[in-house]
Amino acid sequence: MNKRILVTGGAGFIGSYLCEKLINKGNYVICCDNFYTGNKDNLVNILNDKNFELIRHDITFPIYLEVDEIFNFACPASPVHYQNDPVQTIKTCVHGAINMLGLAKRTKAKIIQASTSEIYGDPEIHPQTEQYKGAVSINGPRACYDEGKRCAETLFWDYKRQHDVNVKVVRIFNTYGPRMQKNDGRVVSNFIIQALTNKNITVYGDGKQTRSFCYVDDLVDGILLTMEKKDFPGPVNLGNPVEISIMQLAEEITEMVGSKSKIINKELPIDDPKQRCPDIELAKKTLGWNPKFQRKDGLKKTIEYFDKLLEEEK
Ligand code: UDP
């Protein structure tokens, strides 16, 4: 049977792919976004679909809808954006979770939370398993997001225990692909745009810090599998476990673009995690999920996307 599904943050990078895939599976999708970082352009493929509805709404305020499932994906997620208005970031995480969990409780909807590898902070164990409790700064510049997302997870488990809400939590690691924002300050978008415009590639710190990058298609498949899997609340890590240093990434992107850019070093932001790599054994075992995209293939698609975007802006 077709479901009526709410996607908060549905005009965002990941949310828009979710809306699209859910519609393609025959569902009716209500997308709710305050357009703080979301963008209508991300929805061009579905905007006129009869099974799609777009609402401008900020989830820090309650909303009354009748739904079968909720994907709670509203929140600025790049460090530049979530640090721009830290109080609003916490409100989105915490008040947003309370409002969406309240909606799930009333409608008996299944609800999935977009959690994050940031809940592990600057991790002391490597790779990070779901059991790891994290090393998070309470009051640093990333805390609004890290602690906000941690509190949201706590709320999810408490609504499950106290009100028997059917909750699920995915912990999303660094994700990239077309529809990333040009100005979100993230490493993949920054490096690609810098390379395409032959500007200096800005490596923060010595570039020895690592990340593991998952292509958006793989990630969205993992989220949908988690939502469908019966009796599996998670939390589950979703990410690509192939790790790379930021300096290597800078070199790789410069080479792929064939750019004349020079790599330069800039100051490392406060509390920037030194290493990040997901342990995805749980997702593999329970969901049969394993990212398919090699980094080179995903980067190629992302470079093409930004190249076209820059071309259109000329
Ligand atoms: N970074 C960088 N240059 C940039 C943007 C980011 O060297 O122009 C680094 C950043 O300091 C971090 C890593 O790349 O170590 C990933 O940053 P991003 O903001 O993409 O996400 P994070 O994983 O830190 O949330």
mmCIF file of C-alpha atoms and ligand atoms in Angstrom:
data_model
loop_
_atom_site.group_PDB
_atom_site.id
_atom_site.type_symbol
_atom_site.label_atom_id
_atom_site.label_comp_id
_atom_site.label_asym_id
_atom_site.label_seq_id
_atom_site.Cartn_x
_atom_site.Cartn_y
_atom_site.Cartn_z
ATOM 1 C CA MET A 1 0.000 0.000 0.000
ATOM 2 C CA ASN A 2 1.229 3.509 -0.768
ATOM 3 C CA LYS A 3 2.196 5.491 2.284
ATOM 4 C CA ARG A 4 1.909 9.143 3.162
ATOM 5 C CA ILE A 5 5.392 10.196 4.165
ATOM 6 C CA LEU A 6 6.724 13.387 5.724
ATOM 7 C CA VAL A 7 10.313 14.381 4.938
ATOM 8 C CA THR A 8 11.549 17.308 7.021
ATOM 9 C CA GLY A 9 14.453 19.096 5.379
ATOM 10 C CA GLY A 10 13.132 17.594 2.159
ATOM 11 C CA ALA A 11 14.528 20.428 0.032
ATOM 12 C CA GLY A 12 18.031 19.807 1.357
ATOM 13 C CA PHE A 13 20.901 17.814 -0.088
ATOM 14 C CA ILE A 14 19.988 14.387 1.317
ATOM 15 C CA GLY A 15 16.298 15.128 1.924
ATOM 16 C CA SER A 16 15.610 15.895 -1.736
ATOM 17 C CA TYR A 17 16.982 12.507 -2.859
ATOM 18 C CA LEU A 18 14.822 10.845 -0.217
ATOM 19 C CA CYS A 19 11.697 12.633 -1.496
ATOM 20 C CA GLU A 20 12.495 11.608 -5.054
ATOM 21 C CA LYS A 21 13.151 7.939 -4.282
ATOM 22 C CA LEU A 22 10.085 7.694 -2.046
ATOM 23 C CA ILE A 23 7.861 9.116 -4.781
ATOM 24 C CA ASN A 24 9.389 6.775 -7.341
ATOM 25 C CA LYS A 25 8.405 3.892 -5.062
ATOM 26 C CA GLY A 26 4.771 5.041 -5.312
ATOM 27 C CA ASN A 27 4.381 6.950 -2.039
ATOM 28 C CA TYR A 28 2.769 10.319 -1.363
ATOM 29 C CA VAL A 29 5.442 12.683 -0.013
ATOM 30 C CA ILE A 30 4.998 15.828 2.040
ATOM 31 C CA CYS A 31 8.209 17.827 2.101
ATOM 32 C CA CYS A 32 8.607 20.345 4.854
ATOM 33 C CA ASP A 33 11.465 22.857 4.743
ATOM 34 C CA ASN A 34 12.172 26.368 6.012
ATOM 35 C CA PHE A 35 14.687 26.886 3.155
ATOM 36 C CA TYR A 36 17.455 27.973 5.504
ATOM 37 C CA THR A 37 19.836 25.697 3.604
ATOM 38 C CA GLY A 38 17.301 23.813 1.482
ATOM 39 C CA ASN A 39 16.629 24.856 -2.088
ATOM 40 C CA LYS A 40 13.670 24.451 -4.431
ATOM 41 C CA ASP A 41 16.089 23.688 -7.275
ATOM 42 C CA ASN A 42 16.789 20.354 -5.597
ATOM 43 C CA LEU A 43 13.150 19.408 -6.183
ATOM 44 C CA VAL A 44 12.808 20.185 -9.910
ATOM 45 C CA ASN A 45 12.262 16.526 -10.806
ATOM 46 C CA ILE A 46 9.257 16.152 -8.486
ATOM 47 C CA LEU A 47 7.867 19.640 -7.876
ATOM 48 C CA ASN A 48 4.926 19.050 -10.226
ATOM 49 C CA ASP A 49 4.329 15.434 -9.301
ATOM 50 C CA LYS A 50 0.780 14.780 -8.119
ATOM 51 C CA ASN A 51 2.197 12.727 -5.247
ATOM 52 C CA PHE A 52 4.349 15.577 -3.950
ATOM 53 C CA GLU A 53 3.470 18.439 -1.638
ATOM 54 C CA LEU A 54 5.827 21.195 -0.495
ATOM 55 C CA ILE A 55 5.263 23.124 2.735
ATOM 56 C CA ARG A 56 7.364 26.030 3.987
ATOM 57 C CA HIS A 57 7.609 25.252 7.674
ATOM 58 C CA ASP A 58 10.209 25.430 10.427
ATOM 59 C CA ILE A 59 10.098 22.269 12.552
ATOM 60 C CA THR A 60 10.968 24.188 15.710
ATOM 61 C CA PHE A 61 7.211 24.904 15.625
ATOM 62 C CA PRO A 62 4.617 22.122 15.796
ATOM 63 C CA ILE A 63 2.798 20.987 12.680
ATOM 64 C CA TYR A 64 -0.365 18.905 12.455
ATOM 65 C CA LEU A 65 -0.466 16.386 9.612
ATOM 66 C CA GLU A 66 -1.639 12.819 9.140
ATOM 67 C CA VAL A 67 1.262 10.609 8.109
ATOM 68 C CA ASP A 68 2.440 6.980 8.157
ATOM 69 C CA GLU A 69 6.177 7.668 8.224
ATOM 70 C CA ILE A 70 8.490 10.554 9.081
ATOM 71 C CA PHE A 71 12.056 11.137 7.911
ATOM 72 C CA ASN A 72 13.440 13.833 10.224
ATOM 73 C CA PHE A 73 16.199 15.379 8.121
ATOM 74 C CA ALA A 74 15.792 19.102 8.803
ATOM 75 C CA CYS A 75 18.969 20.721 10.142
ATOM 76 C CA PRO A 76 21.860 22.652 8.634
ATOM 77 C CA ALA A 77 24.646 20.073 8.501
ATOM 78 C CA SER A 78 27.815 21.742 7.259
ATOM 79 C CA PRO A 79 30.027 23.319 9.951
ATOM 80 C CA VAL A 80 29.807 26.755 8.291
ATOM 81 C CA HIS A 81 26.005 26.679 8.181
ATOM 82 C CA TYR A 82 25.294 25.142 11.577
ATOM 83 C CA GLN A 83 27.724 27.536 13.282
ATOM 84 C CA ASN A 84 26.177 30.555 11.601
ATOM 85 C CA ASP A 85 23.193 30.537 13.982
ATOM 86 C CA PRO A 86 24.091 28.068 16.739
ATOM 87 C CA VAL A 87 20.994 28.723 18.845
ATOM 88 C CA GLN A 88 18.731 27.991 15.898
ATOM 89 C CA THR A 89 20.770 24.830 15.213
ATOM 90 C CA ILE A 90 20.101 23.527 18.725
ATOM 91 C CA LYS A 91 16.440 24.488 18.470
ATOM 92 C CA THR A 92 16.140 22.621 15.170
ATOM 93 C CA CYS A 93 17.755 19.520 16.675
ATOM 94 C CA VAL A 94 15.926 19.518 19.993
ATOM 95 C CA HIS A 95 12.594 21.326 19.520
ATOM 96 C CA GLY A 96 12.427 19.819 16.026
ATOM 97 C CA ALA A 97 12.863 16.299 17.413
ATOM 98 C CA ILE A 98 10.241 16.904 20.125
ATOM 99 C CA ASN A 99 7.728 18.207 17.572
ATOM 100 C CA MET A 100 8.325 15.369 15.141
ATOM 101 C CA LEU A 101 8.268 12.718 17.866
ATOM 102 C CA GLY A 102 5.024 14.215 19.150
ATOM 103 C CA LEU A 103 3.594 13.952 15.656
ATOM 104 C CA ALA A 104 4.781 10.335 15.397
ATOM 105 C CA LYS A 105 3.231 9.556 18.780
ATOM 106 C CA ARG A 106 -0.164 11.013 17.814
ATOM 107 C CA THR A 107 -0.307 9.467 14.341
ATOM 108 C CA LYS A 108 1.497 6.214 15.326
ATOM 109 C CA ALA A 109 3.898 6.885 12.460
ATOM 110 C CA LYS A 110 7.284 5.235 12.167
ATOM 111 C CA ILE A 111 10.000 7.896 12.484
ATOM 112 C CA ILE A 112 13.674 7.936 11.485
ATOM 113 C CA GLN A 113 16.205 10.447 12.734
ATOM 114 C CA ALA A 114 19.135 11.779 10.721
ATOM 115 C CA SER A 115 21.835 11.524 13.329
ATOM 116 C CA THR A 116 25.500 12.017 12.569
ATOM 117 C CA SER A 117 29.069 10.888 13.066
ATOM 118 C CA GLU A 118 29.479 14.225 14.889
ATOM 119 C CA ILE A 119 27.901 12.606 17.950
ATOM 120 C CA TYR A 120 31.261 10.773 18.327
ATOM 121 C CA GLY A 121 33.051 14.171 18.508
ATOM 122 C CA ASP A 122 36.821 13.959 18.039
ATOM 123 C CA PRO A 123 36.880 10.165 18.423
ATOM 124 C CA GLU A 124 39.460 8.276 20.482
ATOM 125 C CA ILE A 125 38.628 4.921 18.921
ATOM 126 C CA HIS A 126 39.000 4.044 15.307
ATOM 127 C CA PRO A 127 36.982 3.115 13.305
ATOM 128 C CA GLN A 128 33.915 4.271 15.231
ATOM 129 C CA THR A 129 31.398 1.599 16.225
ATOM 130 C CA GLU A 130 27.845 2.321 17.350
ATOM 131 C CA GLN A 131 28.811 1.360 20.921
ATOM 132 C CA TYR A 132 31.365 4.167 21.194
ATOM 133 C CA LYS A 133 30.061 6.927 23.442
ATOM 134 C CA GLY A 134 32.074 9.744 21.873
ATOM 135 C CA ALA A 135 34.386 12.568 22.939
ATOM 136 C CA VAL A 136 32.384 15.733 22.422
ATOM 137 C CA SER A 137 33.192 19.268 23.523
ATOM 138 C CA ILE A 138 30.262 20.677 25.493
ATOM 139 C CA ASN A 139 30.960 24.289 24.655
ATOM 140 C CA GLY A 140 33.109 24.413 21.515
ATOM 141 C CA PRO A 141 31.938 25.861 18.191
ATOM 142 C CA ARG A 142 30.695 22.451 16.986
ATOM 143 C CA ALA A 143 28.753 21.742 20.188
ATOM 144 C CA CYS A 144 25.490 23.311 18.965
ATOM 145 C CA TYR A 145 25.285 20.574 16.335
ATOM 146 C CA ASP A 146 27.024 17.703 18.161
ATOM 147 C CA GLU A 147 25.184 18.105 21.449
ATOM 148 C CA GLY A 148 21.957 19.046 19.679
ATOM 149 C CA LYS A 149 22.071 15.824 17.677
ATOM 150 C CA ARG A 150 23.020 13.833 20.787
ATOM 151 C CA CYS A 151 20.041 15.254 22.650
ATOM 152 C CA ALA A 152 17.803 14.442 19.672
ATOM 153 C CA GLU A 153 18.947 10.808 19.826
ATOM 154 C CA THR A 154 18.229 10.715 23.564
ATOM 155 C CA LEU A 155 14.731 12.012 22.854
ATOM 156 C CA PHE A 156 14.205 9.311 20.249
ATOM 157 C CA TRP A 157 15.099 6.529 22.697
ATOM 158 C CA ASP A 158 13.005 8.100 25.462
ATOM 159 C CA TYR A 159 9.938 8.396 23.227
ATOM 160 C CA LYS A 160 10.433 4.723 22.374
ATOM 161 C CA ARG A 161 10.754 3.634 26.010
ATOM 162 C CA GLN A 162 8.148 5.964 27.439
ATOM 163 C CA HIS A 163 5.584 6.172 24.629
ATOM 164 C CA ASP A 164 6.381 3.108 22.521
ATOM 165 C CA VAL A 165 7.016 5.214 19.403
ATOM 166 C CA ASN A 166 8.476 3.200 16.509
ATOM 167 C CA VAL A 167 11.783 5.062 16.220
ATOM 168 C CA LYS A 168 14.900 4.546 14.139
ATOM 169 C CA VAL A 169 18.254 6.319 14.120
ATOM 170 C CA VAL A 170 20.877 6.433 11.364
ATOM 171 C CA ARG A 171 24.267 8.015 12.037
ATOM 172 C CA ILE A 172 25.394 9.625 8.810
ATOM 173 C CA PHE A 173 29.102 10.050 8.054
ATOM 174 C CA ASN A 174 30.545 12.525 5.522
ATOM 175 C CA THR A 175 28.416 12.406 2.390
ATOM 176 C CA TYR A 176 28.925 14.130 -0.952
ATOM 177 C CA GLY A 177 27.413 14.318 -4.411
ATOM 178 C CA PRO A 178 25.418 16.542 -6.760
ATOM 179 C CA ARG A 179 23.104 19.051 -4.993
ATOM 180 C CA MET A 180 25.679 19.838 -2.319
ATOM 181 C CA GLN A 181 25.628 23.571 -1.896
ATOM 182 C CA LYS A 182 28.343 25.615 -3.516
ATOM 183 C CA ASN A 183 28.860 27.775 -0.456
ATOM 184 C CA ASP A 184 28.427 25.253 2.346
ATOM 185 C CA GLY A 185 32.144 25.348 3.180
ATOM 186 C CA ARG A 186 32.488 21.594 3.136
ATOM 187 C CA VAL A 187 35.687 20.065 1.971
ATOM 188 C CA VAL A 188 34.413 18.303 -1.164
ATOM 189 C CA SER A 189 32.461 21.290 -2.507
ATOM 190 C CA ASN A 190 35.234 23.752 -1.590
ATOM 191 C CA PHE A 191 38.006 21.726 -3.238
ATOM 192 C CA ILE A 192 36.010 21.019 -6.416
ATOM 193 C CA ILE A 193 35.008 24.650 -6.895
ATOM 194 C CA GLN A 194 38.510 25.873 -6.116
ATOM 195 C CA ALA A 195 39.942 23.372 -8.603
ATOM 196 C CA LEU A 196 37.417 24.237 -11.318
ATOM 197 C CA THR A 197 38.144 27.955 -10.977
ATOM 198 C CA ASN A 198 41.930 27.488 -10.642
ATOM 199 C CA LYS A 199 41.900 29.129 -7.202
ATOM 200 C CA ASN A 200 44.090 28.003 -4.315
ATOM 201 C CA ILE A 201 42.942 24.743 -2.705
ATOM 202 C CA THR A 202 42.567 25.506 0.997
ATOM 203 C CA VAL A 203 43.738 22.614 3.176
ATOM 204 C CA TYR A 204 43.037 23.371 6.833
ATOM 205 C CA GLY A 205 45.889 22.438 9.170
ATOM 206 C CA ASP A 206 48.526 20.034 7.823
ATOM 207 C CA GLY A 207 45.887 18.009 5.958
ATOM 208 C CA LYS A 208 46.743 14.824 7.874
ATOM 209 C CA GLN A 209 43.233 14.659 9.366
ATOM 210 C CA THR A 210 41.119 11.957 7.749
ATOM 211 C CA ARG A 211 37.538 11.532 6.613
ATOM 212 C CA SER A 212 35.656 8.781 4.775
ATOM 213 C CA PHE A 213 33.338 9.973 2.013
ATOM 214 C CA CYS A 214 30.107 8.288 1.017
ATOM 215 C CA TYR A 215 28.357 8.994 -2.265
ATOM 216 C CA VAL A 216 24.819 10.258 -1.707
ATOM 217 C CA ASP A 217 23.109 7.458 -3.691
ATOM 218 C CA ASP A 218 24.644 4.805 -1.464
ATOM 219 C CA LEU A 219 23.702 6.703 1.663
ATOM 220 C CA VAL A 220 20.059 7.185 0.666
ATOM 221 C CA ASP A 221 19.750 3.449 -0.097
ATOM 222 C CA GLY A 222 21.032 2.716 3.416
ATOM 223 C CA ILE A 223 18.508 5.098 4.972
ATOM 224 C CA LEU A 224 15.597 3.542 3.063
ATOM 225 C CA LEU A 225 16.713 0.016 4.005
ATOM 226 C CA THR A 226 16.876 1.018 7.678
ATOM 227 C CA MET A 227 13.359 2.459 7.528
ATOM 228 C CA GLU A 228 12.026 -0.753 5.961
ATOM 229 C CA LYS A 229 13.834 -3.192 8.245
ATOM 230 C CA LYS A 230 11.434 -4.561 10.832
ATOM 231 C CA ASP A 231 12.462 -4.549 14.500
ATOM 232 C CA PHE A 232 15.669 -2.667 13.770
ATOM 233 C CA PRO A 233 15.764 0.705 15.495
ATOM 234 C CA GLY A 234 19.534 1.150 15.233
ATOM 235 C CA PRO A 235 21.450 3.316 15.894
ATOM 236 C CA VAL A 236 23.319 2.318 12.767
ATOM 237 C CA ASN A 237 26.351 3.919 11.146
ATOM 238 C CA LEU A 238 25.962 4.712 7.454
ATOM 239 C CA GLY A 239 29.055 5.815 5.586
ATOM 240 C CA ASN A 240 31.809 4.655 3.312
ATOM 241 C CA PRO A 241 34.673 3.114 5.301
ATOM 242 C CA VAL A 242 37.382 4.016 2.768
ATOM 243 C CA GLU A 243 39.454 6.597 4.621
ATOM 244 C CA ILE A 244 41.562 9.340 3.063
ATOM 245 C CA SER A 245 43.553 12.271 4.415
ATOM 246 C CA ILE A 246 42.388 15.751 3.477
ATOM 247 C CA MET A 247 45.726 16.425 1.753
ATOM 248 C CA GLN A 248 45.298 13.305 -0.388
ATOM 249 C CA LEU A 249 41.766 14.420 -1.253
ATOM 250 C CA ALA A 250 43.095 17.826 -2.337
ATOM 251 C CA GLU A 251 45.635 16.139 -4.613
ATOM 252 C CA GLU A 252 43.069 13.710 -5.999
ATOM 253 C CA ILE A 253 40.549 16.425 -6.878
ATOM 254 C CA THR A 254 43.204 18.731 -8.399
ATOM 255 C CA GLU A 255 44.366 15.876 -10.600
ATOM 256 C CA MET A 256 40.867 14.755 -11.619
ATOM 257 C CA VAL A 257 39.884 18.296 -12.605
ATOM 258 C CA GLY A 258 43.207 18.850 -14.372
ATOM 259 C CA SER A 259 43.448 22.103 -12.460
ATOM 260 C CA LYS A 260 46.276 24.591 -12.197
ATOM 261 C CA SER A 261 45.345 25.295 -8.575
ATOM 262 C CA LYS A 262 48.016 25.375 -5.887
ATOM 263 C CA ILE A 263 47.414 23.614 -2.574
ATOM 264 C CA ILE A 264 47.864 25.993 0.374
ATOM 265 C CA ASN A 265 47.481 25.477 4.132
ATOM 266 C CA LYS A 266 45.130 27.496 6.311
ATOM 267 C CA GLU A 267 44.436 27.464 10.028
ATOM 268 C CA LEU A 268 42.735 24.336 11.368
ATOM 269 C CA PRO A 269 39.284 25.120 12.836
ATOM 270 C CA ILE A 270 38.795 24.535 16.580
ATOM 271 C CA ASP A 271 37.705 20.979 17.537
ATOM 272 C CA ASP A 272 38.190 19.694 13.989
ATOM 273 C CA PRO A 273 38.109 15.868 14.365
ATOM 274 C CA LYS A 274 41.496 14.268 13.588
ATOM 275 C CA GLN A 275 40.183 10.984 12.247
ATOM 276 C CA ARG A 276 36.802 9.745 11.150
ATOM 277 C CA CYS A 277 35.865 6.395 9.692
ATOM 278 C CA PRO A 278 32.691 4.391 10.220
ATOM 279 C CA ASP A 279 32.604 0.773 11.326
ATOM 280 C CA ILE A 280 29.713 -0.437 9.136
ATOM 281 C CA GLU A 281 29.588 -4.106 10.197
ATOM 282 C CA LEU A 282 26.118 -3.645 11.711
ATOM 283 C CA ALA A 283 24.678 -2.150 8.501
ATOM 284 C CA LYS A 284 26.321 -4.875 6.398
ATOM 285 C CA LYS A 285 25.036 -7.695 8.608
ATOM 286 C CA THR A 286 21.536 -6.381 9.301
ATOM 287 C CA LEU A 287 20.661 -4.534 6.120
ATOM 288 C CA GLY A 288 22.929 -6.254 3.621
ATOM 289 C CA TRP A 289 24.098 -2.711 2.803
ATOM 290 C CA ASN A 290 27.524 -1.881 1.478
ATOM 291 C CA PRO A 291 28.400 1.328 -0.388
ATOM 292 C CA LYS A 292 28.894 0.602 -4.091
ATOM 293 C CA PHE A 293 30.391 3.846 -5.392
ATOM 294 C CA GLN A 294 34.173 4.135 -5.597
ATOM 295 C CA ARG A 295 35.326 7.629 -4.601
ATOM 296 C CA LYS A 296 36.650 8.366 -8.096
ATOM 297 C CA ASP A 297 33.225 7.607 -9.673
ATOM 298 C CA GLY A 298 31.323 9.687 -7.130
ATOM 299 C CA LEU A 299 33.772 12.579 -7.426
ATOM 300 C CA LYS A 300 33.461 12.493 -11.217
ATOM 301 C CA LYS A 301 29.678 12.969 -10.971
ATOM 302 C CA THR A 302 30.094 15.719 -8.390
ATOM 303 C CA ILE A 303 32.713 17.550 -10.469
ATOM 304 C CA GLU A 304 30.367 17.401 -13.491
ATOM 305 C CA TYR A 305 27.548 18.825 -11.352
ATOM 306 C CA PHE A 306 29.567 21.805 -10.103
ATOM 307 C CA ASP A 307 31.071 22.390 -13.527
ATOM 308 C CA LYS A 308 27.562 22.713 -14.997
ATOM 309 C CA LEU A 309 26.426 24.906 -12.103
ATOM 310 C CA LEU A 310 29.351 27.313 -12.597
ATOM 311 C CA GLU A 311 28.730 27.320 -16.343
ATOM 312 C CA GLU A 312 25.060 28.281 -15.803
ATOM 313 C CA GLU A 313 26.084 31.135 -13.509
ATOM 314 C CA LYS A 314 28.335 32.725 -16.124
HETATM 315 N N1 UDP B 1 38.593 21.249 5.208
HETATM 316 C C1 UDP B 1 39.705 21.747 4.519
HETATM 317 N N2 UDP B 1 39.499 22.737 3.613
HETATM 318 C C2 UDP B 1 38.281 23.243 3.312
HETATM 319 C C3 UDP B 1 37.147 22.720 3.995
HETATM 320 C C4 UDP B 1 37.356 21.729 4.936
HETATM 321 O O1 UDP B 1 40.845 21.322 4.738
HETATM 322 O O2 UDP B 1 38.198 24.138 2.455
HETATM 323 C C5 UDP B 1 38.807 20.172 6.187
HETATM 324 C C6 UDP B 1 38.174 20.396 7.541
HETATM 325 O O3 UDP B 1 39.043 21.134 8.383
HETATM 326 C C7 UDP B 1 37.962 18.978 8.018
HETATM 327 C C8 UDP B 1 37.664 18.211 6.739
HETATM 328 O O4 UDP B 1 38.180 19.008 5.681
HETATM 329 O O5 UDP B 1 39.128 18.459 8.604
HETATM 330 C C9 UDP B 1 36.195 17.955 6.505
HETATM 331 O O6 UDP B 1 35.510 19.159 6.646
HETATM 332 P P1 UDP B 1 33.970 19.338 6.334
HETATM 333 O O7 UDP B 1 33.624 20.729 6.692
HETATM 334 O O8 UDP B 1 33.663 18.879 4.953
HETATM 335 O O9 UDP B 1 33.200 18.315 7.290
HETATM 336 P P2 UDP B 1 33.423 17.768 8.778
HETATM 337 O O10 UDP B 1 33.775 16.347 8.585
HETATM 338 O O11 UDP B 1 34.538 18.533 9.446
HETATM 339 O O12 UDP B 1 32.123 17.993 9.434
#
